[in-house]
Coordinates of C-alpha atoms and ligand atoms in Angstrom, one line a residue:
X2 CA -21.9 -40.5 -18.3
X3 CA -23.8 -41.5 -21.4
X4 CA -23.0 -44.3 -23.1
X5 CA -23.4 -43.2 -26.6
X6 CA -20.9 -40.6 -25.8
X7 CA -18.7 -42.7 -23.7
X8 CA -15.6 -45.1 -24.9
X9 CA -16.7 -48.8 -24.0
X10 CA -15.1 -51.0 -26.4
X11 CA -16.5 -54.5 -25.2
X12 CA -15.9 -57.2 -26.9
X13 CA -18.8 -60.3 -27.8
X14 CA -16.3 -63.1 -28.4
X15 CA -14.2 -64.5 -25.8
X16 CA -10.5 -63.0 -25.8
X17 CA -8.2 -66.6 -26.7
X18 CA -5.5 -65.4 -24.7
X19 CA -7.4 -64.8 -21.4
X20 CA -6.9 -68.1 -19.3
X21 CA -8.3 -66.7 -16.0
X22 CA -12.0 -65.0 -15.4
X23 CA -10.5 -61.5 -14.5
X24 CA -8.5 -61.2 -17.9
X25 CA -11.0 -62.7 -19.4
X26 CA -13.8 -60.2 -18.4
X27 CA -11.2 -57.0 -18.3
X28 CA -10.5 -57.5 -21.9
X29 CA -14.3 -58.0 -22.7
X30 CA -15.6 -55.0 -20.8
X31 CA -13.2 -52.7 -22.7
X32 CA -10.9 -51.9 -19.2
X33 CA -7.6 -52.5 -20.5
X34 CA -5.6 -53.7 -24.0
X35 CA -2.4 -55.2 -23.6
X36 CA 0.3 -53.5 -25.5
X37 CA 3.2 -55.8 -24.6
X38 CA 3.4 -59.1 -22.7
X39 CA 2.6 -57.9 -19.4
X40 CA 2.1 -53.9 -20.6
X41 CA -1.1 -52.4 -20.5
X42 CA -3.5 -49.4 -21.4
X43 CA -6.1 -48.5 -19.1
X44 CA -9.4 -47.9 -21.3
X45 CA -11.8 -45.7 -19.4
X46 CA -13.8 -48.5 -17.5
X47 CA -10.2 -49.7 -16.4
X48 CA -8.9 -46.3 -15.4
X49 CA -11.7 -45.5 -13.2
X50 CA -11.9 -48.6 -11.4
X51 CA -7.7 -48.0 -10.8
X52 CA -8.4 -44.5 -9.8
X53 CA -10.9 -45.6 -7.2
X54 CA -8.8 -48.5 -5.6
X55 CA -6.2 -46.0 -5.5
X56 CA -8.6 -43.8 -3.4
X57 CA -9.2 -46.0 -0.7
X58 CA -4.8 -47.0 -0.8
X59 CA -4.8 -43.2 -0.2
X60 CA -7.1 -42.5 2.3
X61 CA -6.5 -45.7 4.4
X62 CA -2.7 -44.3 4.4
X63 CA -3.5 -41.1 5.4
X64 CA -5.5 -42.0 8.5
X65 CA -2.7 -44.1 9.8
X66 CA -0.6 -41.2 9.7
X67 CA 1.2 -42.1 6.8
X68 CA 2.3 -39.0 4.5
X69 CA 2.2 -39.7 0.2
X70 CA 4.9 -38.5 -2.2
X71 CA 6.2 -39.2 -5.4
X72 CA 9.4 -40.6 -6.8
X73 CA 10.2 -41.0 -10.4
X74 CA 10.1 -44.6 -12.1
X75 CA 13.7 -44.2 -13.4
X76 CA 16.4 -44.4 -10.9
X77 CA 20.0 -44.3 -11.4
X78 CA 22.0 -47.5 -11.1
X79 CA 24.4 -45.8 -8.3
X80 CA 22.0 -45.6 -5.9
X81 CA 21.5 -49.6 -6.1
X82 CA 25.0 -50.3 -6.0
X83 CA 25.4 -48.7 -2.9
X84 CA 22.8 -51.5 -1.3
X85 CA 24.7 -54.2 -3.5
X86 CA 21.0 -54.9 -5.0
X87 CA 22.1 -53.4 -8.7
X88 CA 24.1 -57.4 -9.1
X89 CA 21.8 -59.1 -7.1
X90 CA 18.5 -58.2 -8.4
X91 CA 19.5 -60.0 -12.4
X92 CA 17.5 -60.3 -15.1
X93 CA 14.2 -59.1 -13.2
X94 CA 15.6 -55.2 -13.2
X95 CA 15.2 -53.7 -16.4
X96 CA 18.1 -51.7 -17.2
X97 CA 18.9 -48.2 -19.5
X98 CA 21.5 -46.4 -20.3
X99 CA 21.0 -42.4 -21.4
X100 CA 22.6 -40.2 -23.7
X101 CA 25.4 -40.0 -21.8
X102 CA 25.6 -43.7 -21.3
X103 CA 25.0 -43.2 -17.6
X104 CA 23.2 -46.6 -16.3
X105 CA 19.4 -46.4 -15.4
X106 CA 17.1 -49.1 -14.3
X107 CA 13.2 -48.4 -14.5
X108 CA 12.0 -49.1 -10.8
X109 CA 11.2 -52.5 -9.6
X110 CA 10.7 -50.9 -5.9
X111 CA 12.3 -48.3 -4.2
X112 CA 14.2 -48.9 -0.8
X113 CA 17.4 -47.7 -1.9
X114 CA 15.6 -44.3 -3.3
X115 CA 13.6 -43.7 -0.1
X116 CA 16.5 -44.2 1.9
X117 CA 18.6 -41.7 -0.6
X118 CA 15.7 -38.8 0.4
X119 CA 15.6 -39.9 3.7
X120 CA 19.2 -39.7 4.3
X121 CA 19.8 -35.9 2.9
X122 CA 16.9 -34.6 5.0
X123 CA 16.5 -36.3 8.5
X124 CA 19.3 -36.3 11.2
X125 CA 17.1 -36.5 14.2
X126 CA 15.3 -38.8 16.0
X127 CA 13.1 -36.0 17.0
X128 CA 11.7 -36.0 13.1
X129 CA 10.9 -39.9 13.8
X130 CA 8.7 -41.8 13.7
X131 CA 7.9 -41.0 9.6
X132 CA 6.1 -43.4 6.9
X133 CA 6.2 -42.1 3.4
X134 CA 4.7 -43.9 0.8
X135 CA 3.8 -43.3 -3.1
X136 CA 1.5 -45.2 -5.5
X137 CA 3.9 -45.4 -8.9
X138 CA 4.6 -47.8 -12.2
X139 CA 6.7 -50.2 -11.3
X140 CA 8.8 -52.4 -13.9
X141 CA 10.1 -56.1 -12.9
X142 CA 10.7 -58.1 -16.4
X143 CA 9.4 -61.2 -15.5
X144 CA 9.6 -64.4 -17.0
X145 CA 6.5 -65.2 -17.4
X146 CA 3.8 -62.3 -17.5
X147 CA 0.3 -63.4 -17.3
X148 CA -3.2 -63.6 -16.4
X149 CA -3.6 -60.1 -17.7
X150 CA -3.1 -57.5 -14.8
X151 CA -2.3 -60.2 -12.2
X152 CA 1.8 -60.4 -13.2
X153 CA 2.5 -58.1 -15.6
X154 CA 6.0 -56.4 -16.0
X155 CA 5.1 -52.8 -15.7
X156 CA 2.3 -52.5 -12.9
X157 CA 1.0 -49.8 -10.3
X158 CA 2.0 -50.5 -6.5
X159 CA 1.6 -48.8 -3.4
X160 CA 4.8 -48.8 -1.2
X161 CA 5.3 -47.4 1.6
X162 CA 8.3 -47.3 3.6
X163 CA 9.0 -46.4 7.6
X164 CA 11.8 -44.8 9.6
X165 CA 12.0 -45.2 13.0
X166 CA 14.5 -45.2 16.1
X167 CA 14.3 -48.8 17.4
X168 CA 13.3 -51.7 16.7
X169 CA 10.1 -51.5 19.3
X170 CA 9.0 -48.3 17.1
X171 CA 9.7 -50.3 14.0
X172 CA 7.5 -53.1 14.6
X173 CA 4.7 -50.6 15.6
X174 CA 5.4 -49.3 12.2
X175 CA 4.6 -52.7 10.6
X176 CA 2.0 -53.8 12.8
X177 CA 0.1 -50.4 12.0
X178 CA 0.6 -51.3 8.2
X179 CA -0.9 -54.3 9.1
X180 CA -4.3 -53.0 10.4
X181 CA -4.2 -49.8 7.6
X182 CA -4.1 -52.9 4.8
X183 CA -7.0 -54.8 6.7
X184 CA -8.8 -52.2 6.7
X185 CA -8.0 -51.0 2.9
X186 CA -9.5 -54.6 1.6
X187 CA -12.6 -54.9 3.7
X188 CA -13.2 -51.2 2.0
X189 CA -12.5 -53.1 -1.3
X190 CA -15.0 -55.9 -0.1
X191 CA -12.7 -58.1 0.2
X192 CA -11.5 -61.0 2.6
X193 CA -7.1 -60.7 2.5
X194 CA -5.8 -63.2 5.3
X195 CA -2.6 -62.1 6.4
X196 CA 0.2 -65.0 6.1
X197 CA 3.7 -65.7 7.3
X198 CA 5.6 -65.3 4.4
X199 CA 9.3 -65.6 2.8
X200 CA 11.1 -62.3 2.1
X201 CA 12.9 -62.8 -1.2
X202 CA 14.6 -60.2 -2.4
X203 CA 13.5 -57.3 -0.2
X204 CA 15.5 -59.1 2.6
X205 CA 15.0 -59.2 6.6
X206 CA 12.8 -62.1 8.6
X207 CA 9.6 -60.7 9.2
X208 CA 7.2 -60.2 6.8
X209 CA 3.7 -60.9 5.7
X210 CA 2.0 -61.6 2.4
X211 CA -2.0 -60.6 2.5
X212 CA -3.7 -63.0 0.2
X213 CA -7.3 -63.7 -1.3
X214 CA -8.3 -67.3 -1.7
X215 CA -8.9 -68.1 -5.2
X216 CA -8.7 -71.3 -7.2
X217 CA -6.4 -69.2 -9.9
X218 CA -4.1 -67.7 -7.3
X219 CA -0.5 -68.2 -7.8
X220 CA 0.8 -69.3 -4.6
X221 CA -0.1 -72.4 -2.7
X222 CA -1.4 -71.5 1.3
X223 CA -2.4 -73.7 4.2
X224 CA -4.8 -72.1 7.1
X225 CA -6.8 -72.6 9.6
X226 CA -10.5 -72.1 8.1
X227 CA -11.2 -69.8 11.4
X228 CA -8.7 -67.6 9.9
X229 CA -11.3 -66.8 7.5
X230 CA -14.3 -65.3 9.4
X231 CA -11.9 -62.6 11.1
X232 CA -13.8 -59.1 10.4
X233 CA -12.2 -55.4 11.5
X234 CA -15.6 -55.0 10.8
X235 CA -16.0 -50.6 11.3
X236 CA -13.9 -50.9 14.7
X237 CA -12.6 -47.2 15.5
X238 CA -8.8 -47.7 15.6
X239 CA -6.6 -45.2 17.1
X240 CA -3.1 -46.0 15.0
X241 CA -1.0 -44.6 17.7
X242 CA -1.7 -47.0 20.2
X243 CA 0.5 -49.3 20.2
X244 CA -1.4 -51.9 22.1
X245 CA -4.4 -51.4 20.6
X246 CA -2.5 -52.5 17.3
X247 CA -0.6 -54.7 18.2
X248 CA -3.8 -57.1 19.1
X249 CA -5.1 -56.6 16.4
X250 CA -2.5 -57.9 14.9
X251 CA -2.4 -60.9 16.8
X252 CA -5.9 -61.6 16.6
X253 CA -5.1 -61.9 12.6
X254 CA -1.9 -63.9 12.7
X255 CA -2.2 -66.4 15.6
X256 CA -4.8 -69.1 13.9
X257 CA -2.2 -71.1 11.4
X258 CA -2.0 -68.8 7.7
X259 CA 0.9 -69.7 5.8
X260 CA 2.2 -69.6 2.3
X261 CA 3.9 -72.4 1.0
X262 CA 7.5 -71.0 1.6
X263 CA 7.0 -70.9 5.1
X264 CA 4.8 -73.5 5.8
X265 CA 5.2 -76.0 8.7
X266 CA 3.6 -79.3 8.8
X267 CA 3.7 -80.3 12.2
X268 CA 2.7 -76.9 13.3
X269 CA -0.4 -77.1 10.7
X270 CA -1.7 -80.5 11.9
X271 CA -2.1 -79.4 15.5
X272 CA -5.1 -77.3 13.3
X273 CA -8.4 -79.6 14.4
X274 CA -8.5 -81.5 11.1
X275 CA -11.8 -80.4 9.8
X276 CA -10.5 -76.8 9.6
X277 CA -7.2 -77.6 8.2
X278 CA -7.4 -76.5 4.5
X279 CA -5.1 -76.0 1.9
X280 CA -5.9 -73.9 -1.0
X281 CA -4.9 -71.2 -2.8
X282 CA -4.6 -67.4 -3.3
X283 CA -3.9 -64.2 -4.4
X284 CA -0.9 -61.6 -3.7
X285 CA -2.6 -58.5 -3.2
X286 CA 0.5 -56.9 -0.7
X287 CA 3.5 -57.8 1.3
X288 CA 4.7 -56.0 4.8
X289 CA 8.1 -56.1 5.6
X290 CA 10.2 -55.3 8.8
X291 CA 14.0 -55.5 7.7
X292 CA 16.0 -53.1 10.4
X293 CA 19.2 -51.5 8.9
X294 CA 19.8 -53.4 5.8
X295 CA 19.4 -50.3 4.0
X296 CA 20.3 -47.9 6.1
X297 CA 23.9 -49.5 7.1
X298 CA 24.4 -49.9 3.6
X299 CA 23.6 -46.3 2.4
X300 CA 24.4 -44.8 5.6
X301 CA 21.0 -43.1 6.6
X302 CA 21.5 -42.8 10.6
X303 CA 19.7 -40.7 13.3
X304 CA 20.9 -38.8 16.3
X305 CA 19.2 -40.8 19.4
X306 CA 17.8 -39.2 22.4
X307 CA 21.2 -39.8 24.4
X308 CA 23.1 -38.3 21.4
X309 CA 24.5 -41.6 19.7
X310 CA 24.3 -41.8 16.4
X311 CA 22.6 -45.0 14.9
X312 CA 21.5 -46.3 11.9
X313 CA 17.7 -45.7 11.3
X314 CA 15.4 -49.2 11.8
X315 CA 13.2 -49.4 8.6
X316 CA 10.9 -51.5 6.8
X317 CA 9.0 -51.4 3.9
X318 CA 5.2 -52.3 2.6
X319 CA 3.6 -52.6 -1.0
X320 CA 0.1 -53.2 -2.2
X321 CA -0.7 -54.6 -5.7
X322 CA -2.8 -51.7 -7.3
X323 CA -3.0 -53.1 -10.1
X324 CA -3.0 -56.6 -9.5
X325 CA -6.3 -55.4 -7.0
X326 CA -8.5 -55.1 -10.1
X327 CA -8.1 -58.7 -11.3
X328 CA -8.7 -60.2 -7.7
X329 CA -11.6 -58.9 -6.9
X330 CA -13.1 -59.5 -10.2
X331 CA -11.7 -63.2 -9.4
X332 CA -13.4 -63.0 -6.0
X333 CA -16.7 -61.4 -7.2
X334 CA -18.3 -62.4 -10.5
X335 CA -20.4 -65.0 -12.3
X336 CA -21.0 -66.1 -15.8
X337 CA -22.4 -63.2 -17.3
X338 CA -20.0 -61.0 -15.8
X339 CA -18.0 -58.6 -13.2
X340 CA -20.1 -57.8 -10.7
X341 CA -18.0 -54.8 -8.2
X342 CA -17.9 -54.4 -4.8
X343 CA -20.0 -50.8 -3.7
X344 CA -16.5 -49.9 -3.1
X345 CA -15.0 -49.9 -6.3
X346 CA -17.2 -50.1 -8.4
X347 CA -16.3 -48.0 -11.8
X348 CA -20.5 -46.2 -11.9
X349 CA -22.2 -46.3 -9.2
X350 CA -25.4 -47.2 -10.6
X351 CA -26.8 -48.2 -14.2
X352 CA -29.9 -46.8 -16.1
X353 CA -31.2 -49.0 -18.7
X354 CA -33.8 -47.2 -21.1
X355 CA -36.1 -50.0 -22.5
X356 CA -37.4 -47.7 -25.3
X357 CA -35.3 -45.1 -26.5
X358 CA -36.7 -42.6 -28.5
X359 CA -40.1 -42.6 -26.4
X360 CA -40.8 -39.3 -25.2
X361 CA -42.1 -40.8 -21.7
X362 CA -39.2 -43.1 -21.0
X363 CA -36.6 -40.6 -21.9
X364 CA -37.3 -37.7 -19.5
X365 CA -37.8 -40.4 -17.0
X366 CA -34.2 -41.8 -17.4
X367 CA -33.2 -38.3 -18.0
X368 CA -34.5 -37.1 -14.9
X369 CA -33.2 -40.2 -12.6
X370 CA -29.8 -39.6 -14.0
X371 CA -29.8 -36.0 -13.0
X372 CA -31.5 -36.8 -9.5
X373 CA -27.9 -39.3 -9.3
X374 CA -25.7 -36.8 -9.9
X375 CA -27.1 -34.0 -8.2
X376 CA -27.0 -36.3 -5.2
X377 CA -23.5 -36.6 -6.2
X378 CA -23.3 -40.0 -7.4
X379 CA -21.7 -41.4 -10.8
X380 CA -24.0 -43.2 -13.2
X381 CA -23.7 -44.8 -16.5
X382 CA -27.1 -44.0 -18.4
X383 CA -27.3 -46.2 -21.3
X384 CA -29.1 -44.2 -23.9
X385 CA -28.0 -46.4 -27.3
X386 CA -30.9 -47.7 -29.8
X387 CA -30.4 -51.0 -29.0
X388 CA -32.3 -54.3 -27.7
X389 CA -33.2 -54.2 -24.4
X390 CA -31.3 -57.9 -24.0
X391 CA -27.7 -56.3 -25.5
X392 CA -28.7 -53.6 -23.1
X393 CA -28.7 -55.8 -19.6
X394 CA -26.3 -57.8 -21.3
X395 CA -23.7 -55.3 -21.2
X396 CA -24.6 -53.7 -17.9
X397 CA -24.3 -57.4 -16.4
X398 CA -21.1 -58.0 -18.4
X399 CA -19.1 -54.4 -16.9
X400 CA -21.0 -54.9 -13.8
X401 CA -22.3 -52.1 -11.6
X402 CA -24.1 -52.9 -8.4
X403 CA -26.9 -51.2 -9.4
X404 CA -29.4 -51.1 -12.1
X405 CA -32.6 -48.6 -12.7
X406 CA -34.1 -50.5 -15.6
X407 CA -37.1 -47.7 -16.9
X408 CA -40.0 -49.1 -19.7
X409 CA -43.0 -47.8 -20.7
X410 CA -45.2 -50.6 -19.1
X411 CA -44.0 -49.4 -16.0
X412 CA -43.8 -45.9 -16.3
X413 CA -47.5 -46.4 -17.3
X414 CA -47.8 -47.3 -13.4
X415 CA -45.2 -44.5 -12.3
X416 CA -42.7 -47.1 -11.8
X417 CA -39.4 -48.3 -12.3
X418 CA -37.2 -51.6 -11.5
X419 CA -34.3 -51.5 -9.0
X420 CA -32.1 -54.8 -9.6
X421 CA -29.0 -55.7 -7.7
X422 CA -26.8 -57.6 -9.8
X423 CA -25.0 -59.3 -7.1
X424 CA -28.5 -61.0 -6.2
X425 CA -30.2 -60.7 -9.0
X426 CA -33.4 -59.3 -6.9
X427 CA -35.9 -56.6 -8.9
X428 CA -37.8 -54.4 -6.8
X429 CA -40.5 -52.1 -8.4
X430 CA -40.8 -48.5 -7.0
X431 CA -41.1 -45.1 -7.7
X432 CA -38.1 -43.1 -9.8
X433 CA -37.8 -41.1 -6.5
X434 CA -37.5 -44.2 -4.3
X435 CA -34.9 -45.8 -6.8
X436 CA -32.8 -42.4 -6.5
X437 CA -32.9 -42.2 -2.5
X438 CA -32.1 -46.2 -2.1
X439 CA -28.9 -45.8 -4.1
X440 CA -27.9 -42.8 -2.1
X441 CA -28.8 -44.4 0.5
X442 CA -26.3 -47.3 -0.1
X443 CA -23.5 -45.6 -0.8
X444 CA -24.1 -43.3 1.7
X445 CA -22.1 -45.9 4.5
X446 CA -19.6 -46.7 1.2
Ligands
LIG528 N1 9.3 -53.0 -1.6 C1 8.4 -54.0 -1.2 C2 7.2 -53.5 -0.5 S1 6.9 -51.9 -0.9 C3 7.9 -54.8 -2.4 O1 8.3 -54.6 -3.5 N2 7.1 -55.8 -2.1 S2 6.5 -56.9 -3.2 O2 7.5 -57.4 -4.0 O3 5.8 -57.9 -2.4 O4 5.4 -56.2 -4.1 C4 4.3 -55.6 -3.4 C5 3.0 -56.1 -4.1 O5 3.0 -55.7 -5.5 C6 2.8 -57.6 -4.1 O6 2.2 -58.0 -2.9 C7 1.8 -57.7 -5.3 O7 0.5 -57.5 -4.9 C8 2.3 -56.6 -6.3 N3 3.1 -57.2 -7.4 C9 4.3 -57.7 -7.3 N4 4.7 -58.1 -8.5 C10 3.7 -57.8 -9.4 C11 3.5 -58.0 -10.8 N5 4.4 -58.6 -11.6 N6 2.3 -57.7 -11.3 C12 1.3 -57.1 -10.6 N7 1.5 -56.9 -9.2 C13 2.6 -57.2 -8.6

């Protein structure tokens, strides 16, 4: 992409509203406009950041066995009477009425919905074990939306939701979520400690929040600081294993990580004392194992092996798309700006032209940004008539990994400047060697 032909709205001036980093720094490199408390468009730079988070939600799914649908985001109230949730979910559950003054509500998750599909089309156990999951808008009309993406009202989650014939099965089911999330952030590049957490509304005793410690996170945690150095690192996992999974699991979840609902003080302060910290963090997803509640309710069963019929055990397991972009700007940025993850990041690599307009530094970044795409890779070339200072101030600002800055002094020597921006590190080489480093990097990405 070309800049000069590309919509980039930043802004120079500090947005008032913005209280946190991430808002701060999505509103000023021109990736989202609020429309409505908590309701926002997704400007190009925003959008393709989503898109790419969304990627890795997808594909981490997939290899876990886990098959994607979609559901609408307007679901009749009927189906959420039948769980009793249409009374008990209030003022949260934003509710319509059609034409025909039928009562609708505009999504806030969608156990009953799942279970509604499930229900008409599976009778078996022999169809079992089954995850589906969909990324969709959700709407929850919460009191108080803010920090930008973080808690709005209408956001983008991944849930996911599994059937299975007993309760052994089930907990594979959520243990497998487990690992398939651990493995999703470290894609993301970043650390999510899975905690014992309170179920709320979703119901049933076993569940985990995933956080990421930041000073600006909403919920209060205590932990072990060994909790912290845990890694899947690029372990091959084979998701049908059961016991393969399952210590994995417990290799996460047996050093103290709690969220304030569920914490324990005696249990924290057998935690040596220098490693006992409390903190705080980041919601970036929930896994929940809940049995039948649903499926009792709304009367989804399964024919068992031995020919009873029993309700089917299920549980259900969400990741914060959207909330995803503003933690890992919160976990990965400094004063001049976002600076992305390989992962996610929204170009892959920057060209900055020190001298536009000079025949000699034009085909140069002409020619790198056609050796990047031919190699398959995304970059943002900017080719505006500006100073070279606005120039590597914006790239710093919107914050891609990688910057090929091309001048004529260096040309001069057949050079150009590779900088990282997490390090700040320059390195002069050849326009060749610039090209193959960056595919290089992204090559294990
Ligand atoms: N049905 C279950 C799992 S699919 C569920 O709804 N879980 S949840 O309530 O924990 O939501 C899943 C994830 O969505 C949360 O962990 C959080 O990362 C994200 N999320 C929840 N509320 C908001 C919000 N208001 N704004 C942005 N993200 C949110």
């Amino acid at each position: 992409m070309r800049l000069t032909r590309y919509f980039l709205p930043v802004l120079k001036e500090n947005p008032a509203e913005a209280q946190i980093v991430s808002h701060r720094y999505m509103l000023r490199a021109g990736m989202i406009k609020q429309q409505a408390a908590g309701i926002y468009s997704w400007l190009p730079l925003g959008f393709k950041v989503l898109k790419r988070i969304e990627q890795i939600v997808h594909e981490e799914q997939i290899r876990a066995g886990h098959i994607p649908l979609l559901m609408p985001t307007l679901q009749p109230a009927d189906l959420w009477r039948e769980s009793g949730r249409y009374d008990d979910y209030g003022q949260e559950m934003l509710r319509i009425k059609d034409r025909h003054e039928r009562d609708m509500l505009y999504g806030p998750t969608n156990e009953e919905m799942i279970t509604d599909i499930f229900r008409s089309h599976v009778n078996s156990y022999k169809d079992l074990p089954l995850t589906l999951y969909h990324i969709q808008w959700k709407f929850r009309d919460e009191v108080r939306p803010r920090f930008g993406v973080m808690r709005g009202r209408e956001f983008l989650m991944k849930d996911g939701y599994n059937f299975d014939v007993d309760r052994d099965a089930a907990l594979h089911a959520y243990n497998r979520h487990m690992v398939s999330y651990l493995r999703t952030y470290e894609r993301m590049g970043l650390t999510a400690i899975p905690m014992r957490a309170a179920s709320g509304p979703i119901g049933g005793d076993n569940t985990h929040e995933f956080l990421v410690l930041a000073s600006t996170g909403e919920s209060e945690v205590f932990y072990d600081d060994a909790v912290t150095d845990l890694k899947l690192g690029n372990r091959t996992v084979d998701y049908d294993d059961r016991d393969q999974v399952k210590a994995i699991c417990d290799e996460f979840t047996t050093l103290y990580a709690r969220t304030d609902e569920t914490h324990d003080e005696a249990l924290f302060n057998a935690v040596p004392e220098d490693r006992r910290k409390v903190g705080r963090g980041i919601e970036v997803g929930q896994i929940f194992y809940f049995g039948t509640k649903y499926s009792e309710s709304m009367g989804a069963t399964v024919v068992t092996a031995d020919g009873s019929r029993v309700p089917v055990e299920m549980g259900s397991h969400g990741i914060g798309v959207s909330r995803l972009l503003g933690a890992i700007i919160e976990a990965s940025h400094d004063d001049k700006g976002i600076i992305w993850p390989e992962g996610v990041t929204p170009f892959h690599a920057g060209i900055v032209n020190l001298k536009q307009g000079d025949a000699a530094t034009d085909a140069a970044c002409e020619a790198i940004y056609a050796a990047l795409k031919a190699k398959g890779l995304d970059p943002l070339y900017d080719d505006r008539d500006e100073r070279a200072g606005a120039k590597f101030a914006t790239m710093d600002l919107i914050g891609l990994p990688w910057r090929v800055t091309v001048g004529p002094r260096g040309l001069a020597n057949g050079l150009v400047e590779l900088t990282s921006r997490r390090t700040g590190e320059s390195e002069e080489m050849t326009a060749e060697a610039a090209v193959d480093r960056i595919a290089q990097i992204y090559e294990g990405v």
